[in-house]
Amino acid sequence: MKLMVFDVGGTEIKYSVMDETLVRKDSGSVPTPMTNQEDFIETLYALYAPHKDEVEGIAMSLPGFIDSENGVCLGGGALLYNKGQKVAEPLSRRTGCPVHIANDGKCAALAELKSGALKGCRNASVYIIGTGVGGGLIIGGEVLNGSHFTAGEYSFLRLSNADWEDPGTTAGMLCSTSGLMDLNRRMTGFSTQPLLNGRQFFDKVNAGDPLSMKVLDKFCRQVAMHIANLTILLDLEKVAIGGGISRQPVLIEAVDRQVGA
């Protein structure tokens, strides 16, 4: 059995054809349409079409509060055109095959539980540092969805009560990649430093730039505080950190250092 799998983010759609042993082929990525759902469905169909004779279904992870049972995006996430809309049904109608959708953080938690870093855990979590902060909770050996499919939506947790109405106090703003870049601009001076992307920032960190290393430590302390709160609340055995910048060993080392501080 083969499936077409999509991992939809606010920047790009990653795709593969996967078999039951989790072997992937024909992987790639394309930009995520930000216009409307019709363009979104057509983009997915164009990726599916070359493989329509070999796959038996589609599995797709999405940002936002996803009602997997009914294939509906209830809200949240970067793709505003999907809010309150059915997503699985129109894609199934366009492709002619079954479609199952789920929240991206919960998909990551399930993957790590079944065959990754969280295998064998009863209580654990994934913590995904991306455009926002994605997450998924494993409680009692199962992925926790919650009553409104919002369990594990770490982006909305507050790290400060200084101003309840200020979105800048949320984990999504403070512990995300965009939060790291904003922190770097504030600590290095808006007007005197060129804007960096994540790769350029970590190039400076890995080169030993003292100010960049200081920025990273402050950022990782915020992440560590968030993870420590989750661990205290839920008695977690493990937390698996994901997201693009998690490929940087210096980030994981800094979070470990701050958690133990």
Coordinates of C-alpha atoms in Angstrom, one line a residue:
M1 CA 0.0 0.0 0.0
K2 CA 1.3 3.5 -0.9
L3 CA 0.1 6.9 0.3
M4 CA 0.7 10.4 -0.9
V5 CA 1.7 12.3 2.1
F6 CA 1.7 16.1 2.5
D7 CA 3.2 18.3 5.2
V8 CA 1.7 21.7 4.8
G9 CA 3.3 24.7 6.4
G10 CA 2.9 28.5 6.1
T11 CA 5.9 28.6 3.7
E12 CA 6.0 25.4 1.8
I13 CA 4.3 22.1 1.2
K14 CA 6.6 19.1 1.5
Y15 CA 5.4 15.9 -0.2
S16 CA 6.4 12.2 -0.7
V17 CA 5.0 8.9 -1.8
M18 CA 5.3 6.5 1.2
D19 CA 4.7 2.8 1.7
E20 CA 3.6 0.9 4.8
T21 CA 7.3 0.5 5.9
L22 CA 7.6 4.3 5.9
V23 CA 10.0 4.2 2.9
R24 CA 9.6 7.5 0.9
K25 CA 10.2 8.3 -2.7
D26 CA 9.7 11.2 -5.1
S27 CA 10.0 13.7 -2.2
G28 CA 10.1 17.5 -2.7
S29 CA 8.5 20.8 -1.8
V30 CA 6.7 23.7 -3.4
P31 CA 5.6 27.1 -2.0
T32 CA 2.3 27.1 -0.1
P33 CA -0.4 29.2 -1.9
M34 CA -1.5 32.1 0.2
T35 CA -4.4 33.1 -2.1
N36 CA -7.4 30.9 -1.6
Q37 CA -8.5 27.3 -1.0
E38 CA -9.1 26.6 -4.6
D39 CA -5.5 27.4 -5.5
F40 CA -4.4 25.3 -2.5
I41 CA -6.4 22.2 -3.7
E42 CA -5.1 22.6 -7.2
T43 CA -1.5 22.8 -6.0
L44 CA -2.0 19.5 -4.0
Y45 CA -3.7 17.9 -7.0
A46 CA -0.8 18.8 -9.3
L47 CA 1.6 17.0 -6.9
Y48 CA -0.8 14.0 -6.6
A49 CA -1.6 13.6 -10.3
P50 CA 1.7 11.9 -11.4
H51 CA 1.2 9.2 -8.7
K52 CA -2.6 8.7 -9.0
D53 CA -2.2 5.2 -10.4
E54 CA 0.0 3.9 -7.5
V55 CA -1.4 5.5 -4.3
E56 CA -4.5 4.5 -2.5
G57 CA -5.0 7.5 -0.3
I58 CA -3.7 10.9 0.9
A59 CA -2.5 11.8 4.4
M60 CA -1.9 15.4 5.2
S61 CA -0.7 17.4 8.2
L62 CA -1.8 21.0 8.5
P63 CA -1.4 24.0 10.8
G64 CA -4.3 25.0 12.9
F65 CA -7.1 23.4 15.0
I66 CA -7.9 20.3 12.9
D67 CA -11.0 18.2 13.4
S68 CA -9.6 15.0 12.0
E69 CA -12.8 13.1 12.4
N70 CA -14.7 15.4 10.0
G71 CA -11.8 16.7 7.9
V72 CA -12.4 20.4 9.0
C73 CA -9.9 23.2 9.9
L74 CA -11.6 24.8 12.9
G75 CA -9.2 27.7 13.1
G76 CA -5.7 28.9 13.8
G77 CA -2.7 28.4 11.6
A78 CA -1.2 30.4 8.8
L79 CA -3.7 29.4 6.1
L80 CA -6.6 31.7 6.8
Y81 CA -8.6 30.6 3.8
N82 CA -9.0 27.2 5.4
K83 CA -10.5 28.5 8.7
G84 CA -13.9 27.0 9.3
Q85 CA -13.7 25.1 6.1
K86 CA -13.7 21.4 5.1
V87 CA -10.3 20.5 3.7
A88 CA -10.4 16.7 3.3
E89 CA -13.6 16.5 1.3
P90 CA -12.7 19.0 -1.5
L91 CA -9.3 17.3 -1.9
S92 CA -10.9 13.9 -1.9
R93 CA -13.5 15.0 -4.5
R94 CA -10.7 16.5 -6.7
T95 CA -8.4 13.4 -6.5
G96 CA -11.0 10.6 -6.2
C97 CA -9.3 9.0 -3.3
P98 CA -9.6 9.0 0.5
V99 CA -8.0 11.9 2.4
H100 CA -7.2 12.1 6.1
I101 CA -6.0 15.3 7.7
A102 CA -4.6 16.1 11.1
N103 CA -2.7 18.9 12.9
D104 CA 1.0 19.1 12.1
G105 CA 2.2 19.0 15.7
K106 CA 0.0 16.0 16.6
C107 CA 1.3 14.2 13.4
A108 CA 4.8 14.9 14.6
A109 CA 4.0 13.5 18.1
L110 CA 2.5 10.4 16.6
A111 CA 5.5 9.8 14.3
E112 CA 7.9 10.2 17.2
L113 CA 5.8 7.9 19.4
K114 CA 5.5 5.1 16.8
S115 CA 9.1 5.1 15.4
G116 CA 11.1 8.0 16.7
A117 CA 12.5 9.7 19.8
L118 CA 9.4 9.2 21.9
K119 CA 9.0 5.5 21.2
G120 CA 7.9 3.6 24.4
C121 CA 6.9 6.8 26.3
R122 CA 3.7 7.2 28.2
N123 CA 3.8 10.9 28.8
A124 CA 5.9 13.0 26.3
S125 CA 5.8 15.9 24.0
V126 CA 7.1 17.3 20.7
Y127 CA 8.1 21.0 20.7
I128 CA 8.4 22.4 17.1
I129 CA 10.2 25.7 16.7
G130 CA 8.9 27.2 13.4
T131 CA 7.0 30.2 12.2
G132 CA 5.1 29.7 15.4
V133 CA 5.5 27.0 18.1
G134 CA 3.9 23.7 17.1
G135 CA 3.4 20.9 19.6
G136 CA 1.9 17.6 20.3
L137 CA 1.2 15.8 23.6
I138 CA 1.5 12.1 24.3
I139 CA -0.6 11.3 27.4
G140 CA -1.1 7.7 28.5
G141 CA 0.6 6.5 25.4
E142 CA -1.9 8.3 23.1
V143 CA -1.9 11.6 21.2
L144 CA -4.0 14.1 23.1
N145 CA -6.5 16.0 20.9
G146 CA -8.5 17.8 23.5
S147 CA -12.2 18.7 23.6
H148 CA -11.8 21.3 20.9
F149 CA -8.7 19.8 19.1
T150 CA -6.5 22.5 20.6
A151 CA -4.4 20.3 23.0
G152 CA -0.7 21.0 22.4
E153 CA -1.1 24.4 20.8
Y154 CA 1.8 25.9 22.6
S155 CA 1.9 29.1 20.6
F156 CA -0.9 30.5 22.6
L157 CA 0.6 29.9 26.0
R158 CA 1.8 33.0 27.9
L159 CA 5.3 33.4 29.2
S160 CA 4.5 36.7 30.9
N161 CA 1.5 38.3 32.6
A162 CA 2.9 41.8 32.0
D163 CA 0.2 42.6 29.4
W164 CA -2.5 40.0 28.9
E165 CA -3.6 41.7 25.7
D166 CA -0.1 41.8 24.2
P167 CA 0.4 38.9 21.7
G168 CA 4.2 39.5 22.1
T169 CA 4.0 37.7 25.5
T170 CA 2.9 34.4 23.9
A171 CA 5.2 31.4 23.2
G172 CA 4.4 31.7 19.5
M173 CA 6.1 35.1 19.5
L174 CA 8.9 34.5 21.9
C175 CA 9.9 30.9 21.2
S176 CA 9.5 30.7 17.4
T177 CA 12.1 31.3 14.7
S178 CA 10.6 34.7 14.0
G179 CA 10.8 35.4 17.7
L180 CA 14.5 34.5 17.6
M181 CA 15.1 36.9 14.7
D182 CA 13.2 39.7 16.4
L183 CA 15.2 39.2 19.6
N184 CA 18.4 39.4 17.6
R185 CA 17.3 42.7 16.0
R186 CA 16.4 44.1 19.4
M187 CA 19.6 43.1 21.1
T188 CA 21.9 44.1 18.2
G189 CA 20.2 47.4 17.3
F190 CA 17.5 47.9 14.7
S191 CA 19.3 50.6 12.8
T192 CA 22.9 49.5 12.9
Q193 CA 22.7 45.9 11.9
P194 CA 21.5 44.3 8.7
L195 CA 18.5 41.9 9.0
L196 CA 19.5 38.3 9.2
N197 CA 17.7 35.1 8.3
G198 CA 18.0 32.0 10.5
R199 CA 20.9 30.5 8.5
Q200 CA 22.9 33.7 8.6
F201 CA 22.3 34.0 12.4
F202 CA 23.5 30.5 13.1
D203 CA 26.5 31.1 10.8
K204 CA 27.5 33.9 13.2
V205 CA 26.8 31.7 16.3
N206 CA 28.9 28.8 15.0
A207 CA 31.7 31.3 14.2
G208 CA 31.7 32.2 17.8
D209 CA 30.3 35.8 17.5
P210 CA 29.8 36.8 21.2
L211 CA 26.7 38.9 20.8
S212 CA 24.9 36.3 18.6
M213 CA 25.7 33.6 21.2
K214 CA 24.2 35.9 23.9
V215 CA 21.1 36.3 21.8
L216 CA 20.8 32.5 21.4
D217 CA 21.2 31.9 25.1
K218 CA 18.5 34.4 26.0
F219 CA 16.2 32.8 23.4
C220 CA 16.9 29.3 24.6
R221 CA 16.2 30.3 28.2
Q222 CA 12.7 31.3 27.0
V223 CA 12.3 27.9 25.3
A224 CA 13.7 26.1 28.3
M225 CA 11.3 27.9 30.6
H226 CA 8.4 26.8 28.5
I227 CA 9.5 23.2 28.3
A228 CA 10.1 23.2 32.1
N229 CA 6.6 24.4 32.7
L230 CA 5.2 21.6 30.5
T231 CA 7.3 19.0 32.2
I232 CA 6.3 20.1 35.7
L233 CA 2.6 20.2 34.7
L234 CA 2.4 16.9 32.8
D235 CA 5.3 14.9 34.3
L236 CA 6.8 14.3 30.9
E237 CA 9.4 11.7 30.3
K238 CA 10.9 13.2 27.2
V239 CA 10.5 16.3 25.0
A240 CA 11.6 16.0 21.3
I241 CA 12.5 19.4 19.7
G242 CA 11.8 19.8 16.0
G243 CA 11.6 22.5 13.4
G244 CA 14.2 23.7 10.9
I245 CA 16.5 25.3 13.4
S246 CA 16.6 22.1 15.5
R247 CA 19.1 20.8 13.0
Q248 CA 21.6 23.2 14.7
P249 CA 23.4 21.2 17.4
V250 CA 24.3 24.5 19.2
L251 CA 20.5 25.2 19.7
I252 CA 19.9 21.8 21.4
E253 CA 23.0 22.3 23.5
A254 CA 21.9 25.7 24.6
V255 CA 18.4 24.5 25.5
D256 CA 19.8 21.6 27.5
R257 CA 22.1 24.0 29.3
Q258 CA 19.3 26.4 30.2
V259 CA 17.0 23.6 31.3
G260 CA 19.7 22.4 33.7
A261 CA 20.5 26.0 34.9

